[in-house]
C-alpha positions as a LaTeX table, in Angstrom:
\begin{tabular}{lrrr}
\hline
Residue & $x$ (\AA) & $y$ (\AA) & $z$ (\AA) \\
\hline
Unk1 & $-25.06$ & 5.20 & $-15.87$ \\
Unk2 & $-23.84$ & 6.99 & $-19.01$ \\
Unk3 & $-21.05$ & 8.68 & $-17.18$ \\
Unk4 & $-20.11$ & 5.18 & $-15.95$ \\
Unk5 & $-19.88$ & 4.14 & $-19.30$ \\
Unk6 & $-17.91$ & 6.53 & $-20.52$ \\
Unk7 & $-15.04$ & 5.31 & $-18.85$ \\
Unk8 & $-12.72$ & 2.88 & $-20.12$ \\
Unk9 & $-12.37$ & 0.97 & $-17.17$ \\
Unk10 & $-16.57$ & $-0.11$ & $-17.36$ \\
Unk11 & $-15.65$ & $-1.49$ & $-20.74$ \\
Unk12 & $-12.29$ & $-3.27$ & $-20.13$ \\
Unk13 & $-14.33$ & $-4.74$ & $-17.08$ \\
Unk14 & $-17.05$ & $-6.14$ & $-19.36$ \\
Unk15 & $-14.58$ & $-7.71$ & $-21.40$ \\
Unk16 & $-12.93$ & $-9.13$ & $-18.92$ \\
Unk17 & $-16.26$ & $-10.93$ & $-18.23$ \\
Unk18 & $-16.99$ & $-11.99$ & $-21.32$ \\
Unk19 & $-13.53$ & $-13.45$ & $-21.67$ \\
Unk20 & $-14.23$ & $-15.55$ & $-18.37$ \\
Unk21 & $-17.32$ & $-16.78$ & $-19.21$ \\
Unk22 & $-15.71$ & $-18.01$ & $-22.54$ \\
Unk23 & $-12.99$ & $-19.41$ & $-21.43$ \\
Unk24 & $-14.66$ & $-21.21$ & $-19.04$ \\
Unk25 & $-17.35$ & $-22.43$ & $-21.66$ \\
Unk26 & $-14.49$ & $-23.91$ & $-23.96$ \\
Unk27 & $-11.90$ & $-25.17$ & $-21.00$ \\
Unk28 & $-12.90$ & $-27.09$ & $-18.17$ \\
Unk29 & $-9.61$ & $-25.95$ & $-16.69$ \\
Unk30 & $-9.85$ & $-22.63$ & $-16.67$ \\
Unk31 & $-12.03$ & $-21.87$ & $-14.25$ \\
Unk32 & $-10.95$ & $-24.04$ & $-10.84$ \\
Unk33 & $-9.29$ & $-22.75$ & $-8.25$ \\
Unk34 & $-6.01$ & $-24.15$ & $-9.01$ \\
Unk35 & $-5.78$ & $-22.38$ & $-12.26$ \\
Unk36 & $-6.99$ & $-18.88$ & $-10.77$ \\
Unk37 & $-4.72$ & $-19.78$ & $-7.72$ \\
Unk38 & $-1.67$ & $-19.96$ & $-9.82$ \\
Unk39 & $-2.67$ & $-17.09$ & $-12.41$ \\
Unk40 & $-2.62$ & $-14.70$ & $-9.30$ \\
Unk41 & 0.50 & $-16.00$ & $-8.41$ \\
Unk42 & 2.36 & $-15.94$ & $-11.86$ \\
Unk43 & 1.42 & $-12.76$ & $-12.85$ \\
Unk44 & 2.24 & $-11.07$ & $-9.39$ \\
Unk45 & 5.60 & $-9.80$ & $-10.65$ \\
Unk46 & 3.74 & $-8.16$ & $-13.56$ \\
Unk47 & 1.12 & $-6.15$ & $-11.25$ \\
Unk48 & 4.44 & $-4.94$ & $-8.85$ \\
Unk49 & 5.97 & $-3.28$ & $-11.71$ \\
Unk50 & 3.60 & $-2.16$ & $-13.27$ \\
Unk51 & 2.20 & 0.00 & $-10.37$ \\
Unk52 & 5.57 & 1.68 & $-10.34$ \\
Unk53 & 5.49 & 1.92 & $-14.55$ \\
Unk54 & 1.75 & 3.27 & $-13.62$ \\
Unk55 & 3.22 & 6.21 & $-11.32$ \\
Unk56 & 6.05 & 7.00 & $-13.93$ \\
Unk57 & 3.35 & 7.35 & $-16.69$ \\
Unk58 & 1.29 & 9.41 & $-14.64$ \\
Unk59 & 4.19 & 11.87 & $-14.03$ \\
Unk60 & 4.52 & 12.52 & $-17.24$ \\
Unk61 & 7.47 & 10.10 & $-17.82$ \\
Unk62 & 8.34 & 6.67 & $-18.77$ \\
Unk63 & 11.22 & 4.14 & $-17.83$ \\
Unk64 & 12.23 & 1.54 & $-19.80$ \\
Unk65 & 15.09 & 0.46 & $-17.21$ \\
Unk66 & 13.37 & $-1.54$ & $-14.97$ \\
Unk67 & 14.07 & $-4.61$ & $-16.13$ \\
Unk68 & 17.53 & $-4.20$ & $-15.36$ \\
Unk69 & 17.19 & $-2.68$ & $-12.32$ \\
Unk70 & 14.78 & $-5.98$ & $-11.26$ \\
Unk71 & 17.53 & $-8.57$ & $-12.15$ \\
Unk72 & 20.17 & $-6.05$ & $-10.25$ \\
Unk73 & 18.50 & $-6.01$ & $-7.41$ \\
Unk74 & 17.89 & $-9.47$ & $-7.06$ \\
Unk75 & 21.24 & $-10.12$ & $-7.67$ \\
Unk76 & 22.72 & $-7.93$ & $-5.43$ \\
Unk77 & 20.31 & $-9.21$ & $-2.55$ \\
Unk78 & 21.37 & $-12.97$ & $-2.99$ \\
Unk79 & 24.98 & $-11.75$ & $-2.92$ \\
Unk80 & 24.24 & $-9.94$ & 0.12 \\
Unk81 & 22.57 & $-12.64$ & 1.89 \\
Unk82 & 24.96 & $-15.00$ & 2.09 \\
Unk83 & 27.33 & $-12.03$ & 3.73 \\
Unk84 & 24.87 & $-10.91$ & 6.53 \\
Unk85 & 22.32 & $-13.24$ & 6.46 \\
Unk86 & 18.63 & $-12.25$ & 7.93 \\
Unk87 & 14.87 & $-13.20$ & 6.57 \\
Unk88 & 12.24 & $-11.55$ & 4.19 \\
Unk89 & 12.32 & $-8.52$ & 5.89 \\
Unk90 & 15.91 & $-8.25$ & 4.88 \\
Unk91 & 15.66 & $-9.54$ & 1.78 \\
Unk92 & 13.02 & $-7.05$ & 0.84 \\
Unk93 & 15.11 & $-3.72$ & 2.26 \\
Unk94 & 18.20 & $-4.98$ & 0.55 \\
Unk95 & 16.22 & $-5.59$ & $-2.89$ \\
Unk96 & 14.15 & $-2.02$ & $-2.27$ \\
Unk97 & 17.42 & $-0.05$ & $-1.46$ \\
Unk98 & 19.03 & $-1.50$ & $-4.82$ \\
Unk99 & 16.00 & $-0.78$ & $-7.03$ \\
Unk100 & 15.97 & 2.89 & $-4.99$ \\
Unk101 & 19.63 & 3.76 & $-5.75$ \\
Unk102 & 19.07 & 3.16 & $-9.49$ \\
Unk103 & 15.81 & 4.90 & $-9.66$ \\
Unk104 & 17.31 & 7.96 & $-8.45$ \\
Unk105 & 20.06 & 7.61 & $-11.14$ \\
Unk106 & 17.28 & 7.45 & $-13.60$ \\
Unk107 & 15.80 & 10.48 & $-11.75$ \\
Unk108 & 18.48 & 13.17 & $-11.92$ \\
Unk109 & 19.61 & 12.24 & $-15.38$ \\
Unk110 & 16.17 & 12.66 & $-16.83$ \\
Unk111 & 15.83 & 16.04 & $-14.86$ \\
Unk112 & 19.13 & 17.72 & $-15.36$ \\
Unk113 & 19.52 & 16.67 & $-18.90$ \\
Unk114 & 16.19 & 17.61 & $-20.08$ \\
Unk115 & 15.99 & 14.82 & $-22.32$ \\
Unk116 & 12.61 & 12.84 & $-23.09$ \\
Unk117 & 12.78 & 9.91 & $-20.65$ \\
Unk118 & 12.42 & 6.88 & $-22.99$ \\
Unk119 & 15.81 & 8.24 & $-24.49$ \\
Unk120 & 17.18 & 8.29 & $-20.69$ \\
Unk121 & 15.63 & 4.77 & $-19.66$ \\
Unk122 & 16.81 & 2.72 & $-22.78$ \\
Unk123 & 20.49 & 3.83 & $-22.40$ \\
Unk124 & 19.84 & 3.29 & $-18.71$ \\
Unk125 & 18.66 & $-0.14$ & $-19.42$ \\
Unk126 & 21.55 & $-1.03$ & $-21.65$ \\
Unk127 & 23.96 & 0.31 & $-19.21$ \\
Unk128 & 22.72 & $-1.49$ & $-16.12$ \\
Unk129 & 22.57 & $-4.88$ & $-17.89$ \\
Unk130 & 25.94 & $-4.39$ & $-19.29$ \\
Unk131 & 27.26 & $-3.25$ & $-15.88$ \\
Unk132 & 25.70 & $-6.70$ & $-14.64$ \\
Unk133 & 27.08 & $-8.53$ & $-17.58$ \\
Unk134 & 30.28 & $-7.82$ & $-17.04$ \\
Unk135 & 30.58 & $-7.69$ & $-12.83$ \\
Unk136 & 28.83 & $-11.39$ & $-12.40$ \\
Unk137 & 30.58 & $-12.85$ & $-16.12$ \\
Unk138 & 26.92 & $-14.09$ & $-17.04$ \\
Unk139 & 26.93 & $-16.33$ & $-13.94$ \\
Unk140 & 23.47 & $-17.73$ & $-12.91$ \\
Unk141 & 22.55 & $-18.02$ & $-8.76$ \\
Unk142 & 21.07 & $-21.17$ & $-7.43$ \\
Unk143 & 21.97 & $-21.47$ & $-3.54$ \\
Unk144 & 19.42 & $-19.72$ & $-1.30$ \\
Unk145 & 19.31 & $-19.64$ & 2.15 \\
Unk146 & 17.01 & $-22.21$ & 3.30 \\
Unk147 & 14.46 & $-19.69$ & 4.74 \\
Unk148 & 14.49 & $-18.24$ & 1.56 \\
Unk149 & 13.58 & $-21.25$ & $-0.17$ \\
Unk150 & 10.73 & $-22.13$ & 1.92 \\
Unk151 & 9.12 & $-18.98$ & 1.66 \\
Unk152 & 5.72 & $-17.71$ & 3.39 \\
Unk153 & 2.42 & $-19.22$ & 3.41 \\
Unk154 & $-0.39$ & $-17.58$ & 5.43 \\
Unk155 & $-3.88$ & $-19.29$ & 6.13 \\
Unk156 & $-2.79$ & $-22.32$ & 4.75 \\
Unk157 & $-4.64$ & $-24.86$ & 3.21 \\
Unk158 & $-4.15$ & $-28.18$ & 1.54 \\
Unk159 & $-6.71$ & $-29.66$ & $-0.53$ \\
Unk160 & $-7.68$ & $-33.48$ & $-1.20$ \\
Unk161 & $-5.28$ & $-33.45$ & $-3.72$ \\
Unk162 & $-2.27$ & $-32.40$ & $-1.98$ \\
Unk163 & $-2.05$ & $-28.91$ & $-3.13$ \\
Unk164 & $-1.49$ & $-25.83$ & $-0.90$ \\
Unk165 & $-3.55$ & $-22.62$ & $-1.55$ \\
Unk166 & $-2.92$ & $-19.50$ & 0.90 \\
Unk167 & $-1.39$ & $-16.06$ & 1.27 \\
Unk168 & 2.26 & $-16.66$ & $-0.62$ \\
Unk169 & 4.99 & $-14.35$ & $-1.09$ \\
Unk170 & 3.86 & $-13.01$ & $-4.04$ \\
Unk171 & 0.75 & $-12.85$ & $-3.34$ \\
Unk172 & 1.61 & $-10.71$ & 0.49 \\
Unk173 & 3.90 & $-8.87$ & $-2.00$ \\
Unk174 & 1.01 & $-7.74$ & $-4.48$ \\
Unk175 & $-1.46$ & $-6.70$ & $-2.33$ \\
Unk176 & 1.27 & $-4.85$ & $-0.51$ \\
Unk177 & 2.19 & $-2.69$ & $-3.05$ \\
Unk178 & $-1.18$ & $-2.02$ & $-4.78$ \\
Unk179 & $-2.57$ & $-0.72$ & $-1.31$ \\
Unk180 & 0.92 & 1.47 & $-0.78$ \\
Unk181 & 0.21 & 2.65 & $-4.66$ \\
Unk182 & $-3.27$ & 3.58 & $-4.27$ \\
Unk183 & $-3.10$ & 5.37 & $-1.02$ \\
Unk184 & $-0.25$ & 7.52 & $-2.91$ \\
Unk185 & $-1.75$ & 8.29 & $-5.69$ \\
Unk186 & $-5.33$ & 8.39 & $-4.11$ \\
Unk187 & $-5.10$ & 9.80 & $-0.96$ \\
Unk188 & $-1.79$ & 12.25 & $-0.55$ \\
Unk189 & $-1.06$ & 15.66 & $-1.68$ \\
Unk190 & 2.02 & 13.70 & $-3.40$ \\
Unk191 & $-0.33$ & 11.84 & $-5.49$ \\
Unk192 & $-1.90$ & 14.73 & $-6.90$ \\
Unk193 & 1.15 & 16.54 & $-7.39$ \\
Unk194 & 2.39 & 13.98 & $-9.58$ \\
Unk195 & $-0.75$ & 14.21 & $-11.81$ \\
Unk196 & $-0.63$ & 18.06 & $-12.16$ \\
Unk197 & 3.30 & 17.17 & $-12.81$ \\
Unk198 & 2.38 & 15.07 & $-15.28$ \\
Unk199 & $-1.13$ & 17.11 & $-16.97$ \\
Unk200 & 1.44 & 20.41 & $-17.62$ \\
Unk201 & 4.73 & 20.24 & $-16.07$ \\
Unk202 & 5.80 & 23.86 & $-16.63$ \\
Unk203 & 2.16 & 24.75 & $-14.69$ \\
Unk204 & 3.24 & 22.73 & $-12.04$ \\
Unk205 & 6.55 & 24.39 & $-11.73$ \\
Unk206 & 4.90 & 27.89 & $-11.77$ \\
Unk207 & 2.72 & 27.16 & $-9.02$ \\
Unk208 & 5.43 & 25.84 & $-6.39$ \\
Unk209 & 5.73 & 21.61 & $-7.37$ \\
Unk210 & 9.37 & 20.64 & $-6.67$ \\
Unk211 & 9.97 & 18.98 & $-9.97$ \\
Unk212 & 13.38 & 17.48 & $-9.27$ \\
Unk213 & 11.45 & 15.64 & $-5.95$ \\
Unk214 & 8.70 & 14.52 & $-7.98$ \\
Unk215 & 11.07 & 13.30 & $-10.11$ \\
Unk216 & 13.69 & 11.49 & $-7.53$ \\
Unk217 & 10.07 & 10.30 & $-5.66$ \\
Unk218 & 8.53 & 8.33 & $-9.12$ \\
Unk219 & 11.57 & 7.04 & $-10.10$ \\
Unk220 & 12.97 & 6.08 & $-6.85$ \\
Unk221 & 9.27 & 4.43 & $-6.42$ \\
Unk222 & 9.74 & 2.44 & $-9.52$ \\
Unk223 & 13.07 & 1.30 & $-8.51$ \\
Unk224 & 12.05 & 0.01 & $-4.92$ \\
Unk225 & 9.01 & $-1.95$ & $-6.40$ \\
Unk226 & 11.68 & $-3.23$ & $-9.13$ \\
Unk227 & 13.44 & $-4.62$ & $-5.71$ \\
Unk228 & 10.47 & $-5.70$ & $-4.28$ \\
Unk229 & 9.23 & $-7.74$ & $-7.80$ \\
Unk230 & 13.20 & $-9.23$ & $-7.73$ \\
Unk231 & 13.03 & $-10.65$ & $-4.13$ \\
Unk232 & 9.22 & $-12.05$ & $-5.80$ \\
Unk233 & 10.67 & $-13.58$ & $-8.66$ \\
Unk234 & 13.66 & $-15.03$ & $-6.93$ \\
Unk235 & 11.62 & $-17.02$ & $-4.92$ \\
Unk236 & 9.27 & $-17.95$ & $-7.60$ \\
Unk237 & 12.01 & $-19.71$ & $-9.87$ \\
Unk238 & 14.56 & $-20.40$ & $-6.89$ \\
Unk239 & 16.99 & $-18.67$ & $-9.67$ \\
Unk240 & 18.47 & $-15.66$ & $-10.48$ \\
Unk241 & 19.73 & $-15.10$ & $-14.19$ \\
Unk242 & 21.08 & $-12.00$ & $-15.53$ \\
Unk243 & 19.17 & $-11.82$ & $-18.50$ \\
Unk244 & 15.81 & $-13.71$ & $-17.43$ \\
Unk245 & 13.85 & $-10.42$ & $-17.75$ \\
Unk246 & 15.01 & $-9.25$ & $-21.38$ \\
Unk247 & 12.25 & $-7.60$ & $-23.02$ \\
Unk248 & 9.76 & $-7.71$ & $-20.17$ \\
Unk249 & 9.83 & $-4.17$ & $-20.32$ \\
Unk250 & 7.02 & $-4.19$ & $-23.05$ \\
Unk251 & 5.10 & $-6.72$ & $-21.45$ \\
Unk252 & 4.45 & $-4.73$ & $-18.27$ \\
Unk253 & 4.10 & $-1.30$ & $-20.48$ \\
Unk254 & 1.27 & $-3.07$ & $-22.49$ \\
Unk255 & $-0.87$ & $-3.76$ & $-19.37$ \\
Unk256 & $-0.62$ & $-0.33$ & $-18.01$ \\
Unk257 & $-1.58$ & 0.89 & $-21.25$ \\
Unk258 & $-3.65$ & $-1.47$ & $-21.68$ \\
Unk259 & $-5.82$ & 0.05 & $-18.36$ \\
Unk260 & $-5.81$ & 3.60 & $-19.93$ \\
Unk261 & $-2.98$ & 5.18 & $-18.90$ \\
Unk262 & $-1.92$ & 7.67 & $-21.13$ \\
Unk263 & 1.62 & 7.85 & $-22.59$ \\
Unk264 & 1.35 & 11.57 & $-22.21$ \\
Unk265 & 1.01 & 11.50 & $-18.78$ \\
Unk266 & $-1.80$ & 13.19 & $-16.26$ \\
Unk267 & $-4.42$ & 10.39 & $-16.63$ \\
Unk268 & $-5.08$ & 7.21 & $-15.99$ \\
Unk269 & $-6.19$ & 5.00 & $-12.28$ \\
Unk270 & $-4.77$ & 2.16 & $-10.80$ \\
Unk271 & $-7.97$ & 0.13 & $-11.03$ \\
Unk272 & $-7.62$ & 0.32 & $-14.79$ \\
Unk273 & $-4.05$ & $-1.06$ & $-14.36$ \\
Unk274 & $-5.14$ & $-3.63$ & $-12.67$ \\
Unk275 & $-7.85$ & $-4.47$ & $-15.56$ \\
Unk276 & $-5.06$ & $-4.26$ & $-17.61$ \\
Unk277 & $-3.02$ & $-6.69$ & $-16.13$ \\
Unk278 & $-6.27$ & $-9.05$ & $-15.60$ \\
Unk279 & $-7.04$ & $-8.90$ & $-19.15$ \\
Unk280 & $-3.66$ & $-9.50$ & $-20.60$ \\
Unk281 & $-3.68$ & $-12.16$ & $-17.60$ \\
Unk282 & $-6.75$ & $-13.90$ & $-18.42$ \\
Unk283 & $-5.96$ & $-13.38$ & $-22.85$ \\
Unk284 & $-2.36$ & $-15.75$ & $-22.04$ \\
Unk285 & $-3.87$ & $-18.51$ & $-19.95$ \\
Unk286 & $-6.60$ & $-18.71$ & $-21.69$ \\
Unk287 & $-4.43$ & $-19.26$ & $-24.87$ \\
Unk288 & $-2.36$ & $-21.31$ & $-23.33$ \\
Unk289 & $-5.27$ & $-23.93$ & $-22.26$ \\
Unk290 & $-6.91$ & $-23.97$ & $-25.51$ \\
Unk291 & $-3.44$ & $-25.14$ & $-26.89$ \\
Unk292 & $-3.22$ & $-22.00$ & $-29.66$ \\
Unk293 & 0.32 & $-22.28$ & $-30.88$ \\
Unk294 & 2.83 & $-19.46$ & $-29.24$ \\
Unk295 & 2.40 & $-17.52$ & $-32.64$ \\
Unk296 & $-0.97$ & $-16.88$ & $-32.63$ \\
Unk297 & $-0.72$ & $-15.93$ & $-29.04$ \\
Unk298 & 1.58 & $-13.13$ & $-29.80$ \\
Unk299 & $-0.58$ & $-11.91$ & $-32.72$ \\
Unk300 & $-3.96$ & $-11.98$ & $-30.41$ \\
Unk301 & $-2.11$ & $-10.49$ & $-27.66$ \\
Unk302 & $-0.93$ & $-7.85$ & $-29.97$ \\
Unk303 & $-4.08$ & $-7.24$ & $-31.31$ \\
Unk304 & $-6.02$ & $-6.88$ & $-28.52$ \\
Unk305 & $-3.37$ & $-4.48$ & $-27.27$ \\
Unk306 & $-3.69$ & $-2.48$ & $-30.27$ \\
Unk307 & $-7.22$ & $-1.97$ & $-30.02$ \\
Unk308 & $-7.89$ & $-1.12$ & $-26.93$ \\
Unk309 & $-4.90$ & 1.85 & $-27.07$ \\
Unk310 & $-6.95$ & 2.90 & $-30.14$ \\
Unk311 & $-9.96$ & 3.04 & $-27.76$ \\
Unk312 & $-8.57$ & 4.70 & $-25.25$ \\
Unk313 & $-6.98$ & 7.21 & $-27.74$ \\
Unk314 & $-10.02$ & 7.78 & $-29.45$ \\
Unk315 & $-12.01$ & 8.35 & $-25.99$ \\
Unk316 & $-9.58$ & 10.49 & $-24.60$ \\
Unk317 & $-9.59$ & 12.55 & $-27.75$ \\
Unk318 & $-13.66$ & 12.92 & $-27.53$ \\
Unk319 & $-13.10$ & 14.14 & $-23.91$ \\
Unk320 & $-10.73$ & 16.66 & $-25.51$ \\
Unk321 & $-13.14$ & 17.93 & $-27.98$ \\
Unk322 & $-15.91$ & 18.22 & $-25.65$ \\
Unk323 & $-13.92$ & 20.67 & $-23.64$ \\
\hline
\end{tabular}
């Protein structure tokens, strides 16, 4: 029991609780199935990207780009659509291969120039938009294929009131990618290559580690699951805009974080990123139903955010001096 709560995931758990049981003390609302329905839905895009932002921390790295690689690959997928038609299967491969292509840009620059990869992912991020920006003039993309805009519903179910619950895209998408993710990280020798890559990279060198395929393999991974969160968000909104996903970038980085990944790579799980994204989840609905004005929202979000970073820090700096 004490080792259990030493970690940082026991904690963000319990507060997670608490937040649910007072949320649904103050808000009737909060805590129906339609609400929880739709807050796994919304935030399904988040939890994609920010299993591939998880891997890229882990490594020792950081990318800033995938923003821009999300709205690419959308775009280029809806472009590509209309051209060769197909289904989700398709639509999925097309979005991946996109997202891969500019992963592995990210990849070799960040290896062969040595540079610190938040330098290599904002200029990356500014280049792809602007690259976007100026092939598609700002133009937004309404006309889907009609398979496309009905989408997928597994186990379906409609309520008294009319309203359909079930497996949806984003939903098959999620739990797609978080399985993939944690049988990676958890369960190959690839996983645990890319946390000795990113505890001491030159160790990992010494010993054998292929640090230009790490690199090409955690970046390319973050670029497919940018693909796979554009084909998500596509559907979602029925529109793709070129700049829908401007500063998103933080938002996803503050849930990983949030879940006790460090910035400095080497540690950190993927059940704490998921905490993270449940409690930055369950902080912005719950907001949002107790009608606090958008202002305070970004303060408490902030705040919460800035506390439990110091926590982590702190814990992970006890650890530290224990050894």
């Amino acid at each position: 029991m004490a080792d259990l709560f030493k970690r940082h995931e026991t904690w963000l758990g319990l507060l997670i609780v608490v937040l649910f049981a007072g949320l649904a003390w103050k808000s009737d609302e909060f805590f129906t199935l339609g609400n929880l329905y739709d807050l796994v839905n919304n935030y399904a895009m988040l939890t994609i990207l920010a299993c591939g932002l998880f891997m890229v921390l882990i490594s020792g790295g950081i990318d800033i780009s995938f923003p821009a690689m999300t709205i690419i690959a959308q775009y280029g997928m809806v472009l590509l659509l209309h051209h060769i038609g197909g289904n989700f299967a398709v639509a999925f491969l097309l979005a991946g291969g996109i997202g891969v292509l500019l992963g592995l840009v990210n990849a070799l620059l960040v290896n062969r120039l040595n540079v610190p990869s938040i330098i290599i992912t904002i200029s990356t991020l500014n280049i792809f938009y602007g690259l976007l920006l100026w092939l598609s003039k700002g133009v937004w993309l309404y006309d889907f294929p009609p398979w496309f805009e009905k989408g997928i519903m597994l186990f379906k179910y409609t309520d008294a009131d009319g309203y359909d619950y079930g497996l949806s895209l984003p939903l098959l998408a999620m739990l797609s990618v978080v399985a993939l993710t944690g049988i990676i990280m958890n369960f190959t020798t690839t996983g645990r290559k890319i946390y000795a890559m990113g505890g001491n990279r030159e160790s990992a060198s010494r010993i054998g580690f292929s640090v230009l395929r790490l690199h090409l393999f955690v970046y390319g991974y973050m670029g497919f699951l940018s693909g796979v969160a554009g084909v998500v968000q596509a559907w979602t909104v029925q529109t793709v805009a070129p700049d829908s996903l401007l500063g998103y970038e933080l938002t996803v980085l503050a849930a990983v974080v949030l879940g006790g990944t460090s910035l400095v790579g080497g540690r950190g799980t993927l059940s704490g990123t998921l905490l993270g994204v449940i409690l930055l989840a369950v902080v912005q609905n719950g907001l949002n139903l107790l009608g606090v004005s958008s202002y305070w929202q970004t303060l408490i979000t902030g705040g919460i955010i800035v506390v439990s970073i110091s926590a982590t820090a702190w814990s992970q700096h006890q650890n530290r001096s224990l050894l």
